[in-house]
PDB file of C-alpha atoms in Angstrom:
ATOM      1  CA  GLN A   1       0.057  -0.137  -0.018  1.00 58.00           C
ATOM      2  CA  GLU A   2       1.479   3.414  -0.846  1.00 62.00           C
ATOM      3  CA  THR A   3      -1.531   5.546   0.967  1.00 73.00           C
ATOM      4  CA  GLY A   4       0.077   7.740   3.339  1.00 75.00           C
ATOM      5  CA  ASN A   5       4.026   7.204   2.387  1.00 74.00           C
ATOM      6  CA  PRO A   6       6.291   9.759   1.255  1.00 76.00           C
ATOM      7  CA  PHE A   7       7.552   9.744  -2.041  1.00 79.00           C
ATOM      8  CA  ILE A   8      11.463   9.703  -0.893  1.00 84.00           C
ATOM      9  CA  THR A   9      14.735   9.681  -2.628  1.00 87.00           C
ATOM     10  CA  ASN A  10      17.582   9.568  -0.748  1.00 91.00           C
ATOM     11  CA  PHE A  11      21.038  10.411  -1.926  1.00 94.00           C
ATOM     12  CA  SER A  12      24.363   9.294  -1.337  1.00 94.00           C
ATOM     13  CA  PRO A  13      27.850  11.227  -0.947  1.00 95.00           C
ATOM     14  CA  LYS A  14      28.883   9.004  -4.410  1.00 95.00           C
ATOM     15  CA  ASP A  15      25.151  10.141  -6.230  1.00 95.00           C
ATOM     16  CA  TYR A  16      25.866  14.255  -5.096  1.00 95.00           C
ATOM     17  CA  ASP A  17      30.622  13.864  -5.081  1.00 94.00           C
ATOM     18  CA  ALA A  18      31.088  15.497  -2.125  1.00 95.00           C
ATOM     19  CA  HIS A  19      31.707  15.052   1.562  1.00 95.00           C
ATOM     20  CA  PRO A  20      29.341  13.204   3.692  1.00 95.00           C
ATOM     21  CA  GLN A  21      28.148  15.758   5.937  1.00 96.00           C
ATOM     22  CA  ASN A  22      25.728  18.126   4.854  1.00 96.00           C
ATOM     23  CA  TRP A  23      24.853  21.804   7.181  1.00 97.00           C
ATOM     24  CA  ALA A  24      21.824  23.445   5.553  1.00 97.00           C
ATOM     25  CA  VAL A  25      19.328  23.340   2.607  1.00 97.00           C
ATOM     26  CA  VAL A  26      17.481  25.288   0.783  1.00 97.00           C
ATOM     27  CA  GLN A  27      15.062  25.960  -2.499  1.00 95.00           C
ATOM     28  CA  ASP A  28      15.021  29.254  -4.633  1.00 94.00           C
ATOM     29  CA  ASN A  29      12.124  30.345  -6.697  1.00 93.00           C
ATOM     30  CA  ARG A  30      12.433  28.154  -9.864  1.00 93.00           C
ATOM     31  CA  GLY A  31      12.734  25.104  -7.554  1.00 93.00           C
ATOM     32  CA  VAL A  32      16.788  24.237  -7.687  1.00 96.00           C
ATOM     33  CA  ILE A  33      17.639  22.920  -4.032  1.00 97.00           C
ATOM     34  CA  TYR A  34      21.253  24.482  -2.390  1.00 98.00           C
ATOM     35  CA  ILE A  35      22.852  22.619   0.550  1.00 98.00           C
ATOM     36  CA  GLY A  36      25.498  23.475   2.597  1.00 97.00           C
ATOM     37  CA  ASN A  37      28.137  20.735   2.856  1.00 97.00           C
ATOM     38  CA  ASN A  38      31.618  20.373   3.922  1.00 95.00           C
ATOM     39  CA  GLU A  39      32.748  20.846   0.331  1.00 93.00           C
ATOM     40  CA  GLY A  40      31.274  24.034  -0.992  1.00 95.00           C
ATOM     41  CA  ILE A  41      27.295  24.128  -2.132  1.00 97.00           C
ATOM     42  CA  LEU A  42      25.914  21.619  -3.597  1.00 97.00           C
ATOM     43  CA  GLU A  43      23.246  22.215  -6.157  1.00 98.00           C
ATOM     44  CA  PHE A  44      20.816  19.852  -7.149  1.00 97.00           C
ATOM     45  CA  ASP A  45      17.956  20.728  -9.880  1.00 95.00           C
ATOM     46  CA  GLY A  46      16.005  17.185  -9.688  1.00 93.00           C
ATOM     47  CA  VAL A  47      18.727  15.348 -12.201  1.00 94.00           C
ATOM     48  CA  ASN A  48      22.040  17.088 -11.900  1.00 96.00           C
ATOM     49  CA  TRP A  49      24.573  17.459  -9.551  1.00 97.00           C
ATOM     50  CA  ARG A  50      26.693  20.141  -9.189  1.00 96.00           C
ATOM     51  CA  ASN A  51      29.359  21.674  -6.940  1.00 96.00           C
ATOM     52  CA  ILE A  52      29.958  25.478  -6.246  1.00 96.00           C
ATOM     53  CA  ASN A  53      32.835  26.471  -4.769  1.00 91.00           C
ATOM     54  CA  VAL A  54      33.462  29.612  -2.312  1.00 92.00           C
ATOM     55  CA  THR A  55      36.172  31.947  -2.291  1.00 88.00           C
ATOM     56  CA  ASN A  56      37.898  30.354   0.650  1.00 88.00           C
ATOM     57  CA  ASN A  57      37.064  26.419  -0.579  1.00 89.00           C
ATOM     58  CA  THR A  58      35.679  26.273   3.125  1.00 92.00           C
ATOM     59  CA  THR A  59      32.692  24.558   4.954  1.00 95.00           C
ATOM     60  CA  ILE A  60      29.233  25.733   4.151  1.00 97.00           C
ATOM     61  CA  ARG A  61      27.425  26.325   7.978  1.00 97.00           C
ATOM     62  CA  SER A  62      24.369  28.016   6.442  1.00 98.00           C
ATOM     63  CA  LEU A  63      21.961  29.114   3.817  1.00 98.00           C
ATOM     64  CA  ALA A  64      19.106  31.642   3.581  1.00 98.00           C
ATOM     65  CA  THR A  65      16.488  32.489   0.706  1.00 96.00           C
ATOM     66  CA  ASN A  66      15.453  35.632   0.230  1.00 94.00           C
ATOM     67  CA  ALA A  67      11.424  37.106  -1.184  1.00 90.00           C
ATOM     68  CA  ALA A  68      12.875  37.026  -4.632  1.00 89.00           C
ATOM     69  CA  GLY A  69      14.559  33.520  -4.301  1.00 90.00           C
ATOM     70  CA  GLN A  70      18.451  34.977  -3.949  1.00 94.00           C
ATOM     71  CA  ILE A  71      20.416  32.488  -1.937  1.00 97.00           C
ATOM     72  CA  PHE A  72      22.721  33.846   0.977  1.00 98.00           C
ATOM     73  CA  VAL A  73      25.238  31.850   1.929  1.00 98.00           C
ATOM     74  CA  GLY A  74      27.686  31.605   5.725  1.00 97.00           C
ATOM     75  CA  ALA A  75      30.513  29.523   5.943  1.00 96.00           C
ATOM     76  CA  LYS A  76      33.832  29.341   7.851  1.00 95.00           C
ATOM     77  CA  GLY A  77      35.327  33.283   7.523  1.00 93.00           C
ATOM     78  CA  GLU A  78      33.137  33.592   4.478  1.00 95.00           C
ATOM     79  CA  VAL A  79      29.473  35.430   3.409  1.00 97.00           C
ATOM     80  CA  GLY A  80      28.510  35.983   0.346  1.00 97.00           C
ATOM     81  CA  PHE A  81      25.517  34.537  -2.109  1.00 97.00           C
ATOM     82  CA  LEU A  82      24.898  33.651  -5.447  1.00 97.00           C
ATOM     83  CA  GLU A  83      24.318  34.954  -8.570  1.00 95.00           C
ATOM     84  CA  SER A  84      23.941  33.716 -12.486  1.00 93.00           C
ATOM     85  CA  ASP A  85      27.063  34.260 -14.628  1.00 93.00           C
ATOM     86  CA  GLN A  86      26.541  35.151 -18.111  1.00 94.00           C
ATOM     87  CA  HIS A  87      25.753  31.464 -19.005  1.00 94.00           C
ATOM     88  CA  GLY A  88      22.954  31.157 -16.834  1.00 89.00           C
ATOM     89  CA  ARG A  89      24.762  29.382 -14.360  1.00 94.00           C
ATOM     90  CA  MET A  90      24.718  30.233  -9.912  1.00 96.00           C
ATOM     91  CA  ILE A  91      28.318  31.425  -8.888  1.00 96.00           C
ATOM     92  CA  TYR A  92      29.623  32.286  -5.622  1.00 97.00           C
ATOM     93  CA  LYS A  93      30.179  36.276  -4.891  1.00 96.00           C
ATOM     94  CA  SER A  94      32.008  36.810  -2.021  1.00 96.00           C
ATOM     95  CA  LEU A  95      31.440  40.026   0.390  1.00 96.00           C
ATOM     96  CA  LEU A  96      34.547  39.576   2.986  1.00 94.00           C
ATOM     97  CA  GLY A  97      35.600  42.629   1.218  1.00 93.00           C
ATOM     98  CA  ASP A  98      32.928  44.902   2.736  1.00 94.00           C
ATOM     99  CA  ILE A  99      33.936  43.143   6.078  1.00 92.00           C
ATOM    100  CA  PRO A 100      35.624  46.027   8.292  1.00 88.00           C
ATOM    101  CA  ASP A 101      39.102  45.064   8.897  1.00 89.00           C
ATOM    102  CA  LYS A 102      38.465  44.817  12.964  1.00 88.00           C
ATOM    103  CA  ASP A 103      35.945  41.944  12.465  1.00 89.00           C
ATOM    104  CA  LYS A 104      38.137  39.385  10.678  1.00 87.00           C
ATOM    105  CA  PRO A 105      38.958  37.104  10.956  1.00 87.00           C
ATOM    106  CA  PHE A 106      36.060  35.326  11.673  1.00 91.00           C
ATOM    107  CA  ALA A 107      35.405  31.718  12.341  1.00 91.00           C
ATOM    108  CA  ASP A 108      31.809  29.962  11.483  1.00 95.00           C
ATOM    109  CA  VAL A 109      28.435  31.928  10.219  1.00 96.00           C
ATOM    110  CA  TRP A 110      26.337  29.419  12.066  1.00 96.00           C
ATOM    111  CA  ASN A 111      23.064  31.013  11.030  1.00 97.00           C
ATOM    112  CA  THR A 112      21.630  33.394   7.833  1.00 98.00           C
ATOM    113  CA  HIS A 113      18.244  35.007   7.787  1.00 97.00           C
ATOM    114  CA  SER A 114      16.844  36.980   5.140  1.00 96.00           C
ATOM    115  CA  ILE A 115      14.401  39.216   6.362  1.00 95.00           C
ATOM    116  CA  LYS A 116      12.285  42.360   4.382  1.00 91.00           C
ATOM    117  CA  ASP A 117      15.572  43.940   2.817  1.00 92.00           C
ATOM    118  CA  LYS A 118      18.238  42.272   4.895  1.00 96.00           C
ATOM    119  CA  VAL A 119      20.064  39.655   5.437  1.00 97.00           C
ATOM    120  CA  PHE A 120      21.629  39.188   8.703  1.00 97.00           C
ATOM    121  CA  PHE A 121      25.048  36.600   8.748  1.00 97.00           C
ATOM    122  CA  TYR A 122      25.239  35.051  12.802  1.00 96.00           C
ATOM    123  CA  THR A 123      28.852  34.341  13.996  1.00 94.00           C
ATOM    124  CA  ASP A 124      29.718  33.748  17.596  1.00 91.00           C
ATOM    125  CA  ASN A 125      31.197  36.856  18.244  1.00 89.00           C
ATOM    126  CA  VAL A 126      29.298  39.496  15.512  1.00 93.00           C
ATOM    127  CA  ILE A 127      26.167  39.493  12.979  1.00 96.00           C
ATOM    128  CA  PHE A 128      26.699  41.035  10.122  1.00 96.00           C
ATOM    129  CA  GLU A 129      23.992  42.924   8.595  1.00 96.00           C
ATOM    130  CA  TRP A 130      24.137  43.695   4.510  1.00 96.00           C
ATOM    131  CA  ASP A 131      21.633  45.859   3.243  1.00 94.00           C
ATOM    132  CA  GLY A 132      22.530  44.721  -0.661  1.00 91.00           C
ATOM    133  CA  LYS A 133      24.787  47.835  -0.920  1.00 93.00           C
ATOM    134  CA  ARG A 134      27.414  47.552   2.353  1.00 93.00           C
ATOM    135  CA  ILE A 135      27.283  45.492   5.730  1.00 94.00           C
ATOM    136  CA  LYS A 136      27.669  46.762   9.405  1.00 93.00           C
ATOM    137  CA  SER A 137      28.759  45.238  11.975  1.00 92.00           C
ATOM    138  CA  ILE A 138      27.223  44.620  15.007  1.00 90.00           C
ATOM    139  CA  SER A 139      28.818  43.274  18.539  1.00 83.00           C
ATOM    140  CA  ARG A 140      27.425  40.673  19.947  1.00 71.00           C
TER     141      ARG A 140
END
C-alpha cells in the first residue's frame, strides 16, 4: 500500500560526489535545491548535481533565501550570495571584502537569515547586516 507514504529519494555522497556531511538546505523560486556541504555548495535541479565552490573552499554552515529566491551563504570565515553568470549558471559572490577589517577574521557563520530587505549573518562574536549595498557589524 502506498497510501500515506511520502515519495522520498535518499542520495549518498557517491551520488552527489562530495563530503557526506551537510549543514543546511534551501530551495530557490525555480525549485532548485542548494545544500551547504563541507566541500562547498551543492546544487541539485532534480536530475543533476553540481558543486559551487566558495572563495576560500570551506565548509558551508548556513543558507537563506529572500522573497526573490536569491540564496545567501554563511560559511567558515566567509559570507556571500549566489548570482547567475553570463551563461545562467549560479556562481558564488563573496562579501568578505566589504567587512570591516576590525571584524576579520571570523569563524563559522552558524545562521543566515533574510528579513525583508536585509540579510543577517550570525557568527559567535558578531552579526553582519547586509542591506544589498554595504555590510554593518553588530557586536554580540
